[in-house]
């Protein structure tokens, strides 16, 4: 057994019975990294302190043995962050499919609609309100 295999086995034994990484802990770690980098700039030392607090909280959550408490915290975080995550996914998909589809809103109910590009002048029927209108794609 080489050094890295031994280290991996020791870490796995240590983490047994611990909560581990979840969405909230991952978000705290990702938010702490730029805060640490920006905190190194002059007059932003307080940001560095905030980054260390986020790292400490994330480490506490990862190493915690209180599964129920950490799970409830994570569920609350996921519930509160759902609109932002949904919007980010929507923007990512729009960017990824920008060559294939045109996106616009219904003039009546403002629902988001998607049609294939390159079709020309088409009559679009909104799935939400049934309003029909012409659109050049």
PDB file of C-alpha atoms in Angstrom:
ATOM      1  CA  UNK A   1       0.000   0.000   0.000  1.00  0.00           C
ATOM      2  CA  UNK A   2       1.531   3.299  -1.021  1.00  0.00           C
ATOM      3  CA  UNK A   3       1.336   6.597   0.840  1.00  0.00           C
ATOM      4  CA  UNK A   4      -1.694   8.005  -0.996  1.00  0.00           C
ATOM      5  CA  UNK A   5      -3.771   4.850  -0.619  1.00  0.00           C
ATOM      6  CA  UNK A   6      -2.999   4.854   3.108  1.00  0.00           C
ATOM      7  CA  UNK A   7      -3.929   8.545   3.365  1.00  0.00           C
ATOM      8  CA  UNK A   8      -7.192   7.922   1.519  1.00  0.00           C
ATOM      9  CA  UNK A   9      -8.083   5.006   3.812  1.00  0.00           C
ATOM     10  CA  UNK A  10      -7.354   7.097   6.915  1.00  0.00           C
ATOM     11  CA  UNK A  11      -9.487   9.970   5.625  1.00  0.00           C
ATOM     12  CA  UNK A  12     -12.370   7.604   4.820  1.00  0.00           C
ATOM     13  CA  UNK A  13     -12.209   6.143   8.343  1.00  0.00           C
ATOM     14  CA  UNK A  14     -12.139   9.642   9.857  1.00  0.00           C
ATOM     15  CA  UNK A  15     -15.167  10.793   7.829  1.00  0.00           C
ATOM     16  CA  UNK A  16     -17.339   7.811   8.796  1.00  0.00           C
ATOM     17  CA  UNK A  17     -20.256   9.084  10.854  1.00  0.00           C
ATOM     18  CA  UNK A  18     -19.709  12.682   9.704  1.00  0.00           C
ATOM     19  CA  UNK A  19     -22.207  14.705   7.673  1.00  0.00           C
ATOM     20  CA  UNK A  20     -19.873  15.500   4.772  1.00  0.00           C
ATOM     21  CA  UNK A  21     -20.267  17.911   1.879  1.00  0.00           C
ATOM     22  CA  UNK A  22     -23.688  19.182   0.777  1.00  0.00           C
ATOM     23  CA  UNK A  23     -25.029  22.116  -1.256  1.00  0.00           C
ATOM     24  CA  UNK A  24     -24.796  24.660   1.575  1.00  0.00           C
ATOM     25  CA  UNK A  25     -21.252  23.657   2.525  1.00  0.00           C
ATOM     26  CA  UNK A  26     -20.177  23.726  -1.118  1.00  0.00           C
ATOM     27  CA  UNK A  27     -21.709  27.191  -1.569  1.00  0.00           C
ATOM     28  CA  UNK A  28     -19.943  28.450   1.548  1.00  0.00           C
ATOM     29  CA  UNK A  29     -16.617  27.128   0.276  1.00  0.00           C
ATOM     30  CA  UNK A  30     -17.128  28.622  -3.202  1.00  0.00           C
ATOM     31  CA  UNK A  31     -18.140  31.992  -1.723  1.00  0.00           C
ATOM     32  CA  UNK A  32     -15.197  32.035   0.691  1.00  0.00           C
ATOM     33  CA  UNK A  33     -12.574  31.638  -2.042  1.00  0.00           C
ATOM     34  CA  UNK A  34     -13.180  34.960  -3.870  1.00  0.00           C
ATOM     35  CA  UNK A  35     -13.791  36.665  -0.526  1.00  0.00           C
ATOM     36  CA  UNK A  36     -10.349  35.506   0.632  1.00  0.00           C
ATOM     37  CA  UNK A  37      -8.730  36.761  -2.560  1.00  0.00           C
ATOM     38  CA  UNK A  38     -10.493  40.131  -2.385  1.00  0.00           C
ATOM     39  CA  UNK A  39      -9.767  40.361   1.335  1.00  0.00           C
ATOM     40  CA  UNK A  40      -6.060  40.473   0.534  1.00  0.00           C
ATOM     41  CA  UNK A  41      -6.539  43.858  -1.159  1.00  0.00           C
ATOM     42  CA  UNK A  42      -5.987  47.023   0.879  1.00  0.00           C
ATOM     43  CA  UNK A  43      -8.979  48.299   2.877  1.00  0.00           C
ATOM     44  CA  UNK A  44     -10.880  45.008   2.425  1.00  0.00           C
ATOM     45  CA  UNK A  45      -9.558  43.165   5.470  1.00  0.00           C
ATOM     46  CA  UNK A  46     -13.071  42.768   6.871  1.00  0.00           C
ATOM     47  CA  UNK A  47     -13.951  40.688   3.819  1.00  0.00           C
ATOM     48  CA  UNK A  48     -11.112  38.344   4.699  1.00  0.00           C
ATOM     49  CA  UNK A  49     -12.574  37.936   8.184  1.00  0.00           C
ATOM     50  CA  UNK A  50     -15.954  37.095   6.638  1.00  0.00           C
ATOM     51  CA  UNK A  51     -14.250  34.518   4.393  1.00  0.00           C
ATOM     52  CA  UNK A  52     -12.624  32.828   7.389  1.00  0.00           C
ATOM     53  CA  UNK A  53     -16.015  32.726   9.124  1.00  0.00           C
ATOM     54  CA  UNK A  54     -17.564  31.053   6.053  1.00  0.00           C
ATOM     55  CA  UNK A  55     -14.713  28.536   5.906  1.00  0.00           C
ATOM     56  CA  UNK A  56     -15.129  27.779   9.604  1.00  0.00           C
ATOM     57  CA  UNK A  57     -18.879  27.288   9.267  1.00  0.00           C
ATOM     58  CA  UNK A  58     -18.408  25.042   6.224  1.00  0.00           C
ATOM     59  CA  UNK A  59     -15.795  22.954   8.042  1.00  0.00           C
ATOM     60  CA  UNK A  60     -18.068  22.686  11.086  1.00  0.00           C
ATOM     61  CA  UNK A  61     -20.936  21.469   8.888  1.00  0.00           C
ATOM     62  CA  UNK A  62     -18.750  18.974   6.997  1.00  0.00           C
ATOM     63  CA  UNK A  63     -17.322  17.428  10.175  1.00  0.00           C
ATOM     64  CA  UNK A  64     -20.578  17.506  12.158  1.00  0.00           C
ATOM     65  CA  UNK A  65     -22.158  14.302  13.463  1.00  0.00           C
ATOM     66  CA  UNK A  66     -25.589  15.934  13.891  1.00  0.00           C
ATOM     67  CA  UNK A  67     -27.178  14.693  10.655  1.00  0.00           C
ATOM     68  CA  UNK A  68     -30.675  15.967  11.455  1.00  0.00           C
ATOM     69  CA  UNK A  69     -29.619  19.539  12.122  1.00  0.00           C
ATOM     70  CA  UNK A  70     -27.362  19.770   9.078  1.00  0.00           C
ATOM     71  CA  UNK A  71     -30.016  18.223   6.825  1.00  0.00           C
ATOM     72  CA  UNK A  72     -32.615  20.742   8.015  1.00  0.00           C
ATOM     73  CA  UNK A  73     -30.174  23.631   7.398  1.00  0.00           C
ATOM     74  CA  UNK A  74     -29.461  22.337   3.898  1.00  0.00           C
ATOM     75  CA  UNK A  75     -33.166  21.909   3.078  1.00  0.00           C
ATOM     76  CA  UNK A  76     -33.869  25.478   4.202  1.00  0.00           C
ATOM     77  CA  UNK A  77     -30.956  26.744   2.097  1.00  0.00           C
ATOM     78  CA  UNK A  78     -32.157  24.818  -0.965  1.00  0.00           C
ATOM     79  CA  UNK A  79     -35.674  26.189  -0.521  1.00  0.00           C
ATOM     80  CA  UNK A  80     -34.455  29.787  -0.214  1.00  0.00           C
ATOM     81  CA  UNK A  81     -31.985  29.515  -3.098  1.00  0.00           C
ATOM     82  CA  UNK A  82     -34.363  27.729  -5.486  1.00  0.00           C
ATOM     83  CA  UNK A  83     -35.449  30.859  -7.440  1.00  0.00           C
ATOM     84  CA  UNK A  84     -31.833  31.926  -7.998  1.00  0.00           C
ATOM     85  CA  UNK A  85     -30.767  28.410  -8.999  1.00  0.00           C
ATOM     86  CA  UNK A  86     -33.723  28.128 -11.392  1.00  0.00           C
ATOM     87  CA  UNK A  87     -32.871  31.491 -12.988  1.00  0.00           C
ATOM     88  CA  UNK A  88     -29.197  30.531 -13.354  1.00  0.00           C
ATOM     89  CA  UNK A  89     -30.147  27.236 -15.013  1.00  0.00           C
ATOM     90  CA  UNK A  90     -32.535  29.053 -17.339  1.00  0.00           C
ATOM     91  CA  UNK A  91     -29.853  31.564 -18.366  1.00  0.00           C
ATOM     92  CA  UNK A  92     -27.335  28.766 -18.894  1.00  0.00           C
ATOM     93  CA  UNK A  93     -29.770  26.842 -21.137  1.00  0.00           C
ATOM     94  CA  UNK A  94     -30.635  29.979 -23.115  1.00  0.00           C
ATOM     95  CA  UNK A  95     -26.957  30.661 -23.712  1.00  0.00           C
ATOM     96  CA  UNK A  96     -26.245  27.041 -24.627  1.00  0.00           C
ATOM     97  CA  UNK A  97     -29.137  26.923 -27.150  1.00  0.00           C
ATOM     98  CA  UNK A  98     -28.765  30.459 -28.531  1.00  0.00           C
ATOM     99  CA  UNK A  99     -27.865  29.158 -32.012  1.00  0.00           C
ATOM    100  CA  UNK A 100     -30.887  26.832 -32.243  1.00  0.00           C
ATOM    101  CA  UNK A 101     -33.728  28.766 -30.582  1.00  0.00           C
ATOM    102  CA  UNK A 102     -35.091  32.295 -30.297  1.00  0.00           C
ATOM    103  CA  UNK A 103     -36.538  33.345 -26.940  1.00  0.00           C
ATOM    104  CA  UNK A 104     -39.187  35.993 -26.369  1.00  0.00           C
ATOM    105  CA  UNK A 105     -42.178  36.804 -24.169  1.00  0.00           C
ATOM    106  CA  UNK A 106     -45.888  36.648 -24.866  1.00  0.00           C
ATOM    107  CA  UNK A 107     -47.203  40.237 -25.221  1.00  0.00           C
ATOM    108  CA  UNK A 108     -50.338  39.392 -23.233  1.00  0.00           C
ATOM    109  CA  UNK A 109     -49.234  37.237 -20.263  1.00  0.00           C
ATOM    110  CA  UNK A 110     -45.417  37.721 -20.496  1.00  0.00           C
ATOM    111  CA  UNK A 111     -44.762  33.962 -20.457  1.00  0.00           C
ATOM    112  CA  UNK A 112     -41.348  32.947 -21.790  1.00  0.00           C
ATOM    113  CA  UNK A 113     -41.548  31.259 -25.192  1.00  0.00           C
ATOM    114  CA  UNK A 114     -38.978  29.435 -27.320  1.00  0.00           C
ATOM    115  CA  UNK A 115     -39.157  28.788 -31.071  1.00  0.00           C
ATOM    116  CA  UNK A 116     -36.623  27.318 -33.523  1.00  0.00           C
ATOM    117  CA  UNK A 117     -34.470  29.857 -35.341  1.00  0.00           C
ATOM    118  CA  UNK A 118     -34.430  30.224 -39.111  1.00  0.00           C
ATOM    119  CA  UNK A 119     -38.151  29.603 -39.660  1.00  0.00           C
ATOM    120  CA  UNK A 120     -38.957  33.151 -40.814  1.00  0.00           C
ATOM    121  CA  UNK A 121     -42.365  34.739 -40.163  1.00  0.00           C
ATOM    122  CA  UNK A 122     -44.492  32.480 -37.942  1.00  0.00           C
ATOM    123  CA  UNK A 123     -47.703  32.652 -35.950  1.00  0.00           C
ATOM    124  CA  UNK A 124     -47.010  31.737 -32.339  1.00  0.00           C
ATOM    125  CA  UNK A 125     -49.668  30.488 -29.918  1.00  0.00           C
ATOM    126  CA  UNK A 126     -48.857  31.037 -26.261  1.00  0.00           C
ATOM    127  CA  UNK A 127     -49.209  27.824 -24.268  1.00  0.00           C
ATOM    128  CA  UNK A 128     -50.185  29.711 -21.127  1.00  0.00           C
ATOM    129  CA  UNK A 129     -52.952  32.047 -22.315  1.00  0.00           C
ATOM    130  CA  UNK A 130     -53.672  30.903 -25.900  1.00  0.00           C
ATOM    131  CA  UNK A 131     -52.906  34.344 -27.395  1.00  0.00           C
ATOM    132  CA  UNK A 132     -51.832  34.189 -31.062  1.00  0.00           C
ATOM    133  CA  UNK A 133     -49.357  36.658 -32.529  1.00  0.00           C
ATOM    134  CA  UNK A 134     -46.916  36.919 -35.434  1.00  0.00           C
ATOM    135  CA  UNK A 135     -43.190  36.846 -34.868  1.00  0.00           C
ATOM    136  CA  UNK A 136     -40.208  36.977 -37.221  1.00  0.00           C
ATOM    137  CA  UNK A 137     -37.511  34.484 -36.189  1.00  0.00           C
TER     138      UNK A 137
END
